PDB file of C-alpha atoms in Angstrom:
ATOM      1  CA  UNK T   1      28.203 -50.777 -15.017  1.00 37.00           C
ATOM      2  CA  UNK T   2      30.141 -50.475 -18.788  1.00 38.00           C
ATOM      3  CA  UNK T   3      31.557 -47.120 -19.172  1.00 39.00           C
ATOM      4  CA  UNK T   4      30.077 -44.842 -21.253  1.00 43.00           C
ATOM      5  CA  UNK T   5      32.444 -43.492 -24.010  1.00 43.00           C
ATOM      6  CA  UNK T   6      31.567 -39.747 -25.272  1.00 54.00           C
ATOM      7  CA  UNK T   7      33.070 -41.189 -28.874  1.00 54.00           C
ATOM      8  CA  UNK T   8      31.820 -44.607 -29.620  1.00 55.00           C
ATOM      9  CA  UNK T   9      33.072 -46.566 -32.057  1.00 61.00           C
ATOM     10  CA  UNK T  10      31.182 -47.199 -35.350  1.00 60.00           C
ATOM     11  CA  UNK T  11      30.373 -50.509 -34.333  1.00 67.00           C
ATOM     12  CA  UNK T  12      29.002 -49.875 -31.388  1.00 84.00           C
ATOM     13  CA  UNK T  13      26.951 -47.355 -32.177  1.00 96.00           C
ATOM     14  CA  UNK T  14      22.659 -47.489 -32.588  1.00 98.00           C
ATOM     15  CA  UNK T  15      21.173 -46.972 -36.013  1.00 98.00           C
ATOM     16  CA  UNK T  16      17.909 -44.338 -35.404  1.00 99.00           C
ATOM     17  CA  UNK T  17      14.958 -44.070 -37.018  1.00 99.00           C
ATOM     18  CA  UNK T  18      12.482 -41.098 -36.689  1.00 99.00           C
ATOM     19  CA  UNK T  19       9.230 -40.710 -37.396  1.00 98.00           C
ATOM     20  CA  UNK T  20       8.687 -37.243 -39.935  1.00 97.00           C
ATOM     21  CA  UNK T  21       4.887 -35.543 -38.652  1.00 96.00           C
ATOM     22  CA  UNK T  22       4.780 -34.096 -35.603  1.00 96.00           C
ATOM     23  CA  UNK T  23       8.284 -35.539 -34.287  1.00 97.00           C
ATOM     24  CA  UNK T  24      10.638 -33.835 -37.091  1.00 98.00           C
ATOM     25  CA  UNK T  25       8.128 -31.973 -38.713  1.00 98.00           C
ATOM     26  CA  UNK T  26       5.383 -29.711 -38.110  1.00 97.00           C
ATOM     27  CA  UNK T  27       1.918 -30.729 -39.801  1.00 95.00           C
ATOM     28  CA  UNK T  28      -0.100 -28.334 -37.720  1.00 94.00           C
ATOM     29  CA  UNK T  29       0.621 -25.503 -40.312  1.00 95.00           C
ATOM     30  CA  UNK T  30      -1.456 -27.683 -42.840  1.00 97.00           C
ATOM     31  CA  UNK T  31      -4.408 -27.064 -41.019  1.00 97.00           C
ATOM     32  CA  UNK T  32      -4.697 -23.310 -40.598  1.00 97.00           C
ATOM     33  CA  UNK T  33      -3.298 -23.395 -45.122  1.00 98.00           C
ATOM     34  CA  UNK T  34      -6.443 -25.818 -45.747  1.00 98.00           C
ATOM     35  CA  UNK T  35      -8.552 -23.342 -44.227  1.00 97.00           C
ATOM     36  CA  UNK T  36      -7.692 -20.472 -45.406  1.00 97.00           C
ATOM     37  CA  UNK T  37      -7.942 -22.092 -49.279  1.00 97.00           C
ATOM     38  CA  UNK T  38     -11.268 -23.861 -48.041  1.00 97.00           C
ATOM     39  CA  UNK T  39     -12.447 -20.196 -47.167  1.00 96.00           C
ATOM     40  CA  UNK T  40     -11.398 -18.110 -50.131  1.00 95.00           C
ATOM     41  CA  UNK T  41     -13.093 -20.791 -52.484  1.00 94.00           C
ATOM     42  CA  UNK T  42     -16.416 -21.324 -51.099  1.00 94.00           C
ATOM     43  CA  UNK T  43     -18.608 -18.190 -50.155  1.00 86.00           C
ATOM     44  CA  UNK T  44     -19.718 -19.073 -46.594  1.00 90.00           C
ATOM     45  CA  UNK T  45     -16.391 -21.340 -46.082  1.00 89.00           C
ATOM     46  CA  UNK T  46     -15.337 -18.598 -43.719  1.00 90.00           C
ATOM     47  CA  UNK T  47     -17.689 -20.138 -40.954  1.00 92.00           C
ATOM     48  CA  UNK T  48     -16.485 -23.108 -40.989  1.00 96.00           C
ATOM     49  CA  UNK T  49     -13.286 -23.657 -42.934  1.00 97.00           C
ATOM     50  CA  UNK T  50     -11.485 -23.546 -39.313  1.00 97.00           C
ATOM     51  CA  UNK T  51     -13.682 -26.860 -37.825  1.00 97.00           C
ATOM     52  CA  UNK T  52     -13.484 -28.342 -41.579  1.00 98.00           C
ATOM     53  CA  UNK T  53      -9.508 -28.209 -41.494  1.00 98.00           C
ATOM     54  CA  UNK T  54      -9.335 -29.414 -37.964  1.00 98.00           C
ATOM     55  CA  UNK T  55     -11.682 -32.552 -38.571  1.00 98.00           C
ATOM     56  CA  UNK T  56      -9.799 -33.136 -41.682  1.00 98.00           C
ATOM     57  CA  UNK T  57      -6.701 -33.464 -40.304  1.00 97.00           C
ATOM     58  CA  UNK T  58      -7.754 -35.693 -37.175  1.00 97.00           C
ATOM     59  CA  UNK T  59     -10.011 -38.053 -39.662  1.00 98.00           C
ATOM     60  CA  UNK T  60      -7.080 -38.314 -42.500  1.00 97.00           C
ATOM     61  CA  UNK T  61      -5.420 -40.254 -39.375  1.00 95.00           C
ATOM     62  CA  UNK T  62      -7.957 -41.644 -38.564  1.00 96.00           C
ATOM     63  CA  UNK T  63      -8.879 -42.936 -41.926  1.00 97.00           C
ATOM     64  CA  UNK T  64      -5.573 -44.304 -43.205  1.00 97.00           C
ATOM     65  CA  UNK T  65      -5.612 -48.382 -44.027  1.00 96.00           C
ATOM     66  CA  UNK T  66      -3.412 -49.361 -40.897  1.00 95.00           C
ATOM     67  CA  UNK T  67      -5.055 -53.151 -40.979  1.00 91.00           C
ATOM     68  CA  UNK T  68      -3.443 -55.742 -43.031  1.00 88.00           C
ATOM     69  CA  UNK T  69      -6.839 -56.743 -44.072  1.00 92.00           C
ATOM     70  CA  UNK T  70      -7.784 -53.419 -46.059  1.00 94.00           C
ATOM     71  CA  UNK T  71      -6.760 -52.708 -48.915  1.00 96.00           C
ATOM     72  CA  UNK T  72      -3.870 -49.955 -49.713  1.00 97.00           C
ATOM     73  CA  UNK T  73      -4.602 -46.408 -50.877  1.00 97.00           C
ATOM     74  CA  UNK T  74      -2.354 -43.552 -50.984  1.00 98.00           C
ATOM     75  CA  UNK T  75      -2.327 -40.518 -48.434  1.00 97.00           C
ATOM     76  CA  UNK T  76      -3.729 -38.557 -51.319  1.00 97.00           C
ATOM     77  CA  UNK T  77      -6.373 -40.797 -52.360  1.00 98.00           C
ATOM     78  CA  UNK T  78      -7.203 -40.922 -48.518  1.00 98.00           C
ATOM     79  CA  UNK T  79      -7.098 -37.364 -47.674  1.00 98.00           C
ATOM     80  CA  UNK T  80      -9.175 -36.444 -50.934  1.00 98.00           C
ATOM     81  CA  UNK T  81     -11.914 -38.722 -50.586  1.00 98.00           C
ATOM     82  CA  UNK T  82     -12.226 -37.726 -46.151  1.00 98.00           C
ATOM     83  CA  UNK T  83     -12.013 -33.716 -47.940  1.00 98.00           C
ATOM     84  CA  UNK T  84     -14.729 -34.780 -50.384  1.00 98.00           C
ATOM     85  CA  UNK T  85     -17.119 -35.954 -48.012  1.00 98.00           C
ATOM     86  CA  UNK T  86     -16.503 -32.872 -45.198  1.00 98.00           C
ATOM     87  CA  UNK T  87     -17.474 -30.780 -47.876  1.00 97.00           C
ATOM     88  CA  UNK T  88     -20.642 -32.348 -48.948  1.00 97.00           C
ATOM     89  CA  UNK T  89     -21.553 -32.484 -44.827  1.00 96.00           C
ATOM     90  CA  UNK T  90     -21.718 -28.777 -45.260  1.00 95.00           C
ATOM     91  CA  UNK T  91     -23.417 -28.142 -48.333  1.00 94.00           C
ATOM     92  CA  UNK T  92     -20.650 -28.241 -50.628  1.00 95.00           C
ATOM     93  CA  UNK T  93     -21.309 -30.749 -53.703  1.00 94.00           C
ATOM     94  CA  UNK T  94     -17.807 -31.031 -54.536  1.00 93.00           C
ATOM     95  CA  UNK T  95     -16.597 -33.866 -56.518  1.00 95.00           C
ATOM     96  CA  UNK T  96     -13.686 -35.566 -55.378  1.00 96.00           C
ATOM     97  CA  UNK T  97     -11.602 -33.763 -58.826  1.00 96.00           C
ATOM     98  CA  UNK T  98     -12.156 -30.504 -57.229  1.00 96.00           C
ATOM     99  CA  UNK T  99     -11.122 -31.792 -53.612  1.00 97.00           C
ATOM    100  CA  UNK T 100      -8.264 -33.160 -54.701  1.00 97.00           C
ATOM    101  CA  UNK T 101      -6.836 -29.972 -56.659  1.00 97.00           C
ATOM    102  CA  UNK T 102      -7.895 -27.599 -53.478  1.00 97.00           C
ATOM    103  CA  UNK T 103      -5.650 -30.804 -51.141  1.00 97.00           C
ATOM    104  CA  UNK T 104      -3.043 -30.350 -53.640  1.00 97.00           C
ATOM    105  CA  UNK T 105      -3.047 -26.826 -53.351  1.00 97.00           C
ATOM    106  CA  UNK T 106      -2.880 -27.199 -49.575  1.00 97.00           C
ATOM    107  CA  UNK T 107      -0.290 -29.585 -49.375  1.00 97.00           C
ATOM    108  CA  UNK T 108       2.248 -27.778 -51.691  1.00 96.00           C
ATOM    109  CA  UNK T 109       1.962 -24.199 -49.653  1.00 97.00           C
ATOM    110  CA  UNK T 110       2.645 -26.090 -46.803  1.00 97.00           C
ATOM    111  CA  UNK T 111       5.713 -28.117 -47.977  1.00 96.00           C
ATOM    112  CA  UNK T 112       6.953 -24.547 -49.187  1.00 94.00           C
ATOM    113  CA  UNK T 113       7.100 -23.456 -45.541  1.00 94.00           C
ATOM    114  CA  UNK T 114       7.095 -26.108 -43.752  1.00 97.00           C
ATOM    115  CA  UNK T 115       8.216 -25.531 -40.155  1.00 97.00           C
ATOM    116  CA  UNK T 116      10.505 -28.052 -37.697  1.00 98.00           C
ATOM    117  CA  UNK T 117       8.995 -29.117 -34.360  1.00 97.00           C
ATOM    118  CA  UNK T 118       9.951 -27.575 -31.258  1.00 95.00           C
ATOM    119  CA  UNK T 119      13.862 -28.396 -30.164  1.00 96.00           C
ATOM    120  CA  UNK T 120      14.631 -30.050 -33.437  1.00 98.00           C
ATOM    121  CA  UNK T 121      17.465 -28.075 -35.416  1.00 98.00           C
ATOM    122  CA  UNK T 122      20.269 -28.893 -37.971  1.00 97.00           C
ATOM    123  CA  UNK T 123      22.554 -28.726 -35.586  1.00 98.00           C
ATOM    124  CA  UNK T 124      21.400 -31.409 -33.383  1.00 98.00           C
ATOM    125  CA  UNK T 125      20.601 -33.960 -36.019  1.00 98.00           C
ATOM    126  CA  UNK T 126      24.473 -33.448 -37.038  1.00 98.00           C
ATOM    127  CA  UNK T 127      24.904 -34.253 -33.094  1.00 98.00           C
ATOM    128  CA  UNK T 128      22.354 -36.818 -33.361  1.00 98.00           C
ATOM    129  CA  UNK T 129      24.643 -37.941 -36.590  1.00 97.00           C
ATOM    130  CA  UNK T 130      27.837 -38.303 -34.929  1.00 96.00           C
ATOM    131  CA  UNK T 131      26.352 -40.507 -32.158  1.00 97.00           C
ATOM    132  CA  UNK T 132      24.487 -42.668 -34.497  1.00 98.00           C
ATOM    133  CA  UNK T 133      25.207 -44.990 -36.862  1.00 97.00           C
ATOM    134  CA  UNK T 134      22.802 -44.100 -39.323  1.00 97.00           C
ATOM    135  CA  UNK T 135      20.011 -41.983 -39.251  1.00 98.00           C
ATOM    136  CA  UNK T 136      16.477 -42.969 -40.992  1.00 98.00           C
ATOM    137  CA  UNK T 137      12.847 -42.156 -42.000  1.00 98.00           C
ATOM    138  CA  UNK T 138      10.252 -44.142 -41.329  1.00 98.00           C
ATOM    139  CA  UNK T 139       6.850 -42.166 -42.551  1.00 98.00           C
ATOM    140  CA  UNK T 140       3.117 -42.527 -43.413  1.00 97.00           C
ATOM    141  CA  UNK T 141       2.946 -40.251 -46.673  1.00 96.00           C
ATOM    142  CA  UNK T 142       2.926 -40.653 -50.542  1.00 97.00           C
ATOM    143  CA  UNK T 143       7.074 -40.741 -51.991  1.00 97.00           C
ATOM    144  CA  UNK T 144       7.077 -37.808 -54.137  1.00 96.00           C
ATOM    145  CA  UNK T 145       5.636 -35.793 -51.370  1.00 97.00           C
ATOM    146  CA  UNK T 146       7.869 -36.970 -48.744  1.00 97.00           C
ATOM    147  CA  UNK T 147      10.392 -36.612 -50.951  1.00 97.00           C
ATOM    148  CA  UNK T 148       9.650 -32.336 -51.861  1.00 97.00           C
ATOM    149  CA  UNK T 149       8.863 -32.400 -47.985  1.00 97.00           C
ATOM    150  CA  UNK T 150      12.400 -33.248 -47.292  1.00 97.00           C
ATOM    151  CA  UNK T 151      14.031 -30.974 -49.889  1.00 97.00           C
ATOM    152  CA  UNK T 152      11.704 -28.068 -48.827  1.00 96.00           C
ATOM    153  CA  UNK T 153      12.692 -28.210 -45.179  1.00 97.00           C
ATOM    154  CA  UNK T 154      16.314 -28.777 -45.884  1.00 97.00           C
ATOM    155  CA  UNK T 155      16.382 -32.265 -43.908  1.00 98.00           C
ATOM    156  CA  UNK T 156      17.553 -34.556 -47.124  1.00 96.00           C
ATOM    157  CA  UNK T 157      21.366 -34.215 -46.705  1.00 97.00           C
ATOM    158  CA  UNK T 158      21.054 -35.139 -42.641  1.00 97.00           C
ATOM    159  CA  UNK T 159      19.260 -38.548 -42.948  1.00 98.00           C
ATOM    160  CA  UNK T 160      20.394 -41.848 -44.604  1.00 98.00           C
ATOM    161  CA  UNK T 161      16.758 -42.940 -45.957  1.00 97.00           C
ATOM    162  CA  UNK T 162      13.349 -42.443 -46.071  1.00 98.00           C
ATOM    163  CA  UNK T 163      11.141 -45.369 -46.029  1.00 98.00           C
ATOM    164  CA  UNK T 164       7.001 -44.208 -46.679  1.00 98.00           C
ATOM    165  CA  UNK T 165       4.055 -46.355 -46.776  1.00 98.00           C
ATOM    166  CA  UNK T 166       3.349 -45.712 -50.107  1.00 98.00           C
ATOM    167  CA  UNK T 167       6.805 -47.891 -50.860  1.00 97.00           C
ATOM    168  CA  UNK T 168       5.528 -50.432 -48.608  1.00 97.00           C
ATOM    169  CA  UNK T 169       2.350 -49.991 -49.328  1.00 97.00           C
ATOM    170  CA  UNK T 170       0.968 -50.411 -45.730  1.00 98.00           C
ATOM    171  CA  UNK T 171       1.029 -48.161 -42.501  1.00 98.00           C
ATOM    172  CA  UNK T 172       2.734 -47.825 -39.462  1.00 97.00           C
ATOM    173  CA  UNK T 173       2.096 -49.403 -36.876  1.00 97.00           C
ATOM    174  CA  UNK T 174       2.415 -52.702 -39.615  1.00 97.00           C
ATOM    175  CA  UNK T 175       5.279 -54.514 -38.971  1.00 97.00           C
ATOM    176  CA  UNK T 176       6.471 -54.988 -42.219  1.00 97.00           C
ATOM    177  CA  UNK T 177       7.252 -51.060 -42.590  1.00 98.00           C
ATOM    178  CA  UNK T 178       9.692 -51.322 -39.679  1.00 98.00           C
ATOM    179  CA  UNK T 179      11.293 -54.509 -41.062  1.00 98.00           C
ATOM    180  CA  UNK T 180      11.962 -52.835 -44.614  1.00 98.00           C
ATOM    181  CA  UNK T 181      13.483 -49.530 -42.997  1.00 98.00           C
ATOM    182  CA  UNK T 182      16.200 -51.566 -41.332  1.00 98.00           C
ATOM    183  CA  UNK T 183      16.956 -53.782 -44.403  1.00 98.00           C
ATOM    184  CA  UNK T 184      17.862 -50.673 -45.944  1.00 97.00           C
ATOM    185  CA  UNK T 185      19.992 -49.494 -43.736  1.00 97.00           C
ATOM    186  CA  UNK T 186      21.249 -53.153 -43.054  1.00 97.00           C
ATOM    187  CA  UNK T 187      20.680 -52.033 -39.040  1.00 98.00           C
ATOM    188  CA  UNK T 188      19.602 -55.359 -36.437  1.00 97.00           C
ATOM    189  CA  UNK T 189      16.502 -54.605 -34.491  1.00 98.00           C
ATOM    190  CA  UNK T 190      18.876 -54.337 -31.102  1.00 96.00           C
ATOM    191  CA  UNK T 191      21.050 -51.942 -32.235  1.00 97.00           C
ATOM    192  CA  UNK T 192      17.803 -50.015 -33.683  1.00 98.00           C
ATOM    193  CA  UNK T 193      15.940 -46.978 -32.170  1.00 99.00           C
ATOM    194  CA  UNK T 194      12.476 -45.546 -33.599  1.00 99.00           C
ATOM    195  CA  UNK T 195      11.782 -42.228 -32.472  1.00 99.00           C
ATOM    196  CA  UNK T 196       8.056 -41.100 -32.488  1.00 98.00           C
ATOM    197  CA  UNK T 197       5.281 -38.856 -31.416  1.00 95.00           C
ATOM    198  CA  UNK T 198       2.798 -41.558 -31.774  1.00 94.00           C
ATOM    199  CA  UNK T 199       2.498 -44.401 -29.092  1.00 94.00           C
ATOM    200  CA  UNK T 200       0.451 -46.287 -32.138  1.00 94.00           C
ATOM    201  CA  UNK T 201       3.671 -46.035 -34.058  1.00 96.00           C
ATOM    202  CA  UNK T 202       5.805 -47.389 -31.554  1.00 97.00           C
ATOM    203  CA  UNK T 203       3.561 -50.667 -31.145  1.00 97.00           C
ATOM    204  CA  UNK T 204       4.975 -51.625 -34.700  1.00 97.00           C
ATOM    205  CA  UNK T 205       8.627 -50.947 -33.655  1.00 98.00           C
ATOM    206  CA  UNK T 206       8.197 -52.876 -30.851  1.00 98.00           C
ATOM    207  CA  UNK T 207       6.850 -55.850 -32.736  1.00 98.00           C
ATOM    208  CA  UNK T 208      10.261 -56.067 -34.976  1.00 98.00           C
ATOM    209  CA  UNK T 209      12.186 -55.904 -32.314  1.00 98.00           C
ATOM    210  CA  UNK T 210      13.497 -52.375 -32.185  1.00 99.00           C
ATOM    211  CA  UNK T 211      13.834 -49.842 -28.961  1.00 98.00           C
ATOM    212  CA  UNK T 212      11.514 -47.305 -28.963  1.00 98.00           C
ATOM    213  CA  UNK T 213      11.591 -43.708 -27.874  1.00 98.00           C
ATOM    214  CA  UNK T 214       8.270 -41.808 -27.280  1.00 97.00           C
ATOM    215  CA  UNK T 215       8.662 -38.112 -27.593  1.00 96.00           C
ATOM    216  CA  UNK T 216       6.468 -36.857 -25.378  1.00 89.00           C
ATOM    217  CA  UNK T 217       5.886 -33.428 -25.169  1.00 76.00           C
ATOM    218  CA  UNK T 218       2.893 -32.746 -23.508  1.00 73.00           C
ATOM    219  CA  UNK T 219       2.613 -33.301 -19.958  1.00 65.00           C
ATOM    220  CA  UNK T 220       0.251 -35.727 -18.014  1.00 62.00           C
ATOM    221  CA  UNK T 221       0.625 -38.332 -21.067  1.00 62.00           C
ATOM    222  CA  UNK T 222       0.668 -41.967 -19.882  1.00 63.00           C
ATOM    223  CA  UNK T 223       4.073 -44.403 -20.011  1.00 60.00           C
ATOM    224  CA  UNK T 224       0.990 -47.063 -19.787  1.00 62.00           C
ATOM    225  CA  UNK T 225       0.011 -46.402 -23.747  1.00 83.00           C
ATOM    226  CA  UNK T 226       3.492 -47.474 -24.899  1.00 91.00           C
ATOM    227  CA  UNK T 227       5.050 -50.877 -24.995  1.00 94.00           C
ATOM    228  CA  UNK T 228       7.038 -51.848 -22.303  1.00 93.00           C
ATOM    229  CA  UNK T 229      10.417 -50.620 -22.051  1.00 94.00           C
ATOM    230  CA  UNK T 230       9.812 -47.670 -23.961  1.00 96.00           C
ATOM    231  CA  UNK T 231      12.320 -44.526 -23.184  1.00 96.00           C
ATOM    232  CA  UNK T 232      10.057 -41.188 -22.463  1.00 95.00           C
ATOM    233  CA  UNK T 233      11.863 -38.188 -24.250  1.00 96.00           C
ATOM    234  CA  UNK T 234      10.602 -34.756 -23.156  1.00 94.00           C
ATOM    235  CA  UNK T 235      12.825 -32.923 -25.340  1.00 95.00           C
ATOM    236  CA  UNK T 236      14.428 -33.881 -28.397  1.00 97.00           C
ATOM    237  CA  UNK T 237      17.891 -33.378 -26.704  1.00 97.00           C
ATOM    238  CA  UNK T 238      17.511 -35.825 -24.359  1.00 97.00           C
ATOM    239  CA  UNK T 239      18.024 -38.536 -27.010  1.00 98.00           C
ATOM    240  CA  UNK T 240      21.718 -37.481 -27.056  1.00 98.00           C
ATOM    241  CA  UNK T 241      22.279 -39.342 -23.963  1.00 97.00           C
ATOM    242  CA  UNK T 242      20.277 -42.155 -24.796  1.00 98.00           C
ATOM    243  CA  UNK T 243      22.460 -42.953 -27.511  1.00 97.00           C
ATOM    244  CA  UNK T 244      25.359 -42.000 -25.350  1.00 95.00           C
ATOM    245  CA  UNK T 245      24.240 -44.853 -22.768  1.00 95.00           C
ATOM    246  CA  UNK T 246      23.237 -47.411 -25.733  1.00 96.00           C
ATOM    247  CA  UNK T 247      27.345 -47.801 -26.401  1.00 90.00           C
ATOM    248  CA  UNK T 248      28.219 -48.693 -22.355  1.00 89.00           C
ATOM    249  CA  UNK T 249      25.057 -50.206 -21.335  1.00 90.00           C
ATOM    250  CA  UNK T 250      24.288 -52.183 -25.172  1.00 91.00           C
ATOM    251  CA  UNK T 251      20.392 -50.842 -24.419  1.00 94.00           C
ATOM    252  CA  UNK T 252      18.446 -48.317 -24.749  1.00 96.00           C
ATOM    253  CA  UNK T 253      17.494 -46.613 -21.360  1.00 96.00           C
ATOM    254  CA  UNK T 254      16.145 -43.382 -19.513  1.00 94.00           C
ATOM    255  CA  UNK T 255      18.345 -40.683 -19.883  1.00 89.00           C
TER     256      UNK T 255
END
């Protein structure tokens, strides 16, 4: 077996790409903002602006145009119109104007304080940095909001792009968003990691050609719902060594 070097050369080095919600950053904050806002607009929203936020944020998800076939809207549009319609299921005739202003309102409180995930910290994407050859983006979300996301949370001087869907127009898992994150960072698909939460995500990785790292965190997940070959993090420091073992090995493999 190759040696593996603690200070790999530039050229040997993997180019990463991470996935933003839930693997960088927190989205679960959005939920408990929505319902508060839900709740101190509407006079009975306090009995259900909990459940309303929840199902919001599953069916936004749920509700993006992943297919190829369907046409492209924006996160916004999306998450207005699936807002819009939760209302009026409880008696709410909201139009989607008035949705979309109470989303906005939402969405910028959130970005404002907008938490990291669990074991992700400045300091280790500067690790992450060192080991890497680039570090990238790759995120279903609208560009200016990505964007104030990323300047909010501090995270804009630590990666080398940010690719969204709205630039693409299309969603992860489509190929083609994959394909346009490494021309950016002019990174081959075998020297290319995508980091994620989401085993959906990872199918499009996989399809380009990339490695793929699921971030697991919760225990009594399944290896069987990610393509083959797929490295299981259970901490975001465990990627360290991955990279580590990329230079020697020229793969990426369990730490």
């Amino acid at each position: 077996m190759s040696k593996i070097t603690e200070t790999p050369k530039p050229s040997e080095k993997p180019f990463v790409f991470f996935d933003l919600g839930e693997t960088i950053v927190d989205l679960k904050d959005t939920i408990r903002v929505l319902a508060r806002l839900v709740a101190d607009q509407y006079p009975t929203g306090a009995l259900w602006a909990s459940d309303l936020a929840k199902s919001w944020f599953l069916e936004l998800a749920r509700s993006l145009p992943r297919k190829e076939t369907e046409p492209f809207e924006t996160q916004e549009q999306v998450g207005t119109r699936v807002l819009t319609r939760l209302l009026r299921d409880r008696g709410i005739p909201a139009e989607a104007v008035e949705a979309g202003r109470l989303l906005r309102r939402a969405w910028d409180e959130w970005q404002a304080h907008a938490r990291l995930c669990e074991g992700v910290t400045k300091e280790w994407l500067v690790e992450i940095r060192r080991l890497s050859a680039g570090i990238a983006a790759v995120t279903d979300g609208d560009r200016e909001d990505v964007g104030r996301l990323m300047e909010e949370t501090g995270l804009e001087p630590y990666f080398d792009f940010v690719t969204t869907s709205e630039e693409v127009r299309a969603y992860k898992p489509n190929p083609k968003v994959y394909q346009a994150a490494m021309d950016r960072m002019n990174a081959p698909a075998h020297r290319s990691l995508f980091v994620s939460d989401s085993p959906l995500d990872l199918v499009g990785a996989a399809a380009v050609g990339m490695g793929c790292a699921w971030l697991s965190r919760v225990a009594g997940e399944e290896q069987e719902a990610v393509p083959r070959g797929t490295v299981r993090l259970r901490r975001p420091s465990d990627l360290n060594r991955v990279l580590l073992q990329f230079v020697g090995l020229r793969r990426f493999v369990q730490p």
